[in-house]
């Protein structure tokens, strides 16, 4: 069994990005600038936005955060999005989700200029990705593709089962894995909460990508011997075995699945570290006008 070391791969990519920023600075060009819009005080969202700021600093990007109280009106939020859409000093920005209930999330996503949509959530980017055009690809699917590529995992002609059909993970990764790219060229099946005979399907998978959002849902009996297992889940559970009183687990029951797998992502340290790095990769692309010229 080989571990897909997301922490190490993320760190390598950050070094590559930092190198490219250095070249820009040496030429007296401005570095990439990523902004984040944060509404309310959700601790997970705050942590995520802080991590983005820290990662920007590490690679030499400029970063800014626009913070709002949770009672901000939809109109005011949309105005801020327009302001960022038009600010030439900002290459890309994200609106941290979830948003408070009184704000229409889809409306906000649609208001972000596709050119600055480094989250890859705008339907224009999702559509471009679907037809194989250059596009901003959302962080988690992009991170998974990088992990497979940099681990040298063969995907062409393999059977790939994706557990989960969310707009930001399951659906996009299923599209990417079926495209004529490397990684890609897999025969993809998407499973979800209404799938019948789930175990029968997952246990045929050469590559199993799990983004179902249920702690330790995938057990050894659902996995084929020698499969590649990618675990997108991350859950905080209480335990008396750590100092902090909690530990992180994934959607896969790691201890029993790992011995059967040829490759597996750990939790933490697998897909997680790749998400912020993907955002940095997209921001660098935005700075270089690589997607929309
Ligand atoms: N909330 C959880 N993950 C994400 C993400 O990747 N982007 C944004 N904007 N919000 C999130």
Tab-separated table of N, CA and C and ligand atoms in Angstrom, residues 48 52 94-98 119 121 139 168, ligand 1:
chain	number	residue	atom	x	y	z
A	48	UNK	N	-10.767	28.600	7.232
A	48	UNK	CA	-10.443	28.392	5.814
A	48	UNK	C	-9.868	29.670	5.199
A	52	UNK	N	-6.099	30.479	3.767
A	52	UNK	CA	-5.834	31.019	2.426
A	52	UNK	C	-4.880	32.201	2.514
A	94	UNK	N	-12.768	34.871	-3.973
A	94	UNK	CA	-13.756	33.853	-3.623
A	94	UNK	C	-14.768	34.449	-2.651
A	95	UNK	N	-15.975	33.978	-2.724
A	95	UNK	CA	-16.978	34.308	-1.712
A	95	UNK	C	-17.115	33.050	-0.870
A	96	UNK	N	-16.672	33.136	0.371
A	96	UNK	CA	-16.676	31.947	1.213
A	96	UNK	C	-18.102	31.464	1.467
A	97	UNK	N	-18.321	30.185	1.265
A	97	UNK	CA	-19.630	29.572	1.495
A	97	UNK	C	-19.573	28.722	2.767
A	98	UNK	N	-20.627	28.483	3.466
A	98	UNK	CA	-22.000	28.901	3.146
A	98	UNK	C	-22.254	30.365	3.498
A	119	UNK	N	-12.559	30.104	-7.651
A	119	UNK	CA	-13.211	28.948	-7.028
A	119	UNK	C	-13.759	27.993	-8.089
A	121	UNK	N	-16.697	28.108	-9.469
A	121	UNK	CA	-18.097	27.777	-9.169
A	121	UNK	C	-19.072	28.338	-10.200
A	139	UNK	N	-11.501	23.749	-6.367
A	139	UNK	CA	-10.305	23.366	-5.619
A	139	UNK	C	-10.166	21.859	-5.375
A	168	UNK	N	-19.603	20.794	-6.201
A	168	UNK	CA	-18.208	21.222	-6.069
A	168	UNK	C	-17.209	20.064	-6.004
B	1	LIG	N1	-16.664	26.535	1.629
B	1	LIG	C1	-16.103	25.307	1.751
B	1	LIG	N2	-15.213	25.095	0.763
B	1	LIG	C2	-15.206	26.214	0.006
B	1	LIG	C3	-14.488	26.600	-1.147
B	1	LIG	O1	-13.671	25.871	-1.699
B	1	LIG	N3	-14.775	27.830	-1.644
B	1	LIG	C4	-15.676	28.647	-1.054
B	1	LIG	N4	-15.888	29.836	-1.617
B	1	LIG	N5	-16.359	28.325	0.016
B	1	LIG	C5	-16.118	27.111	0.552
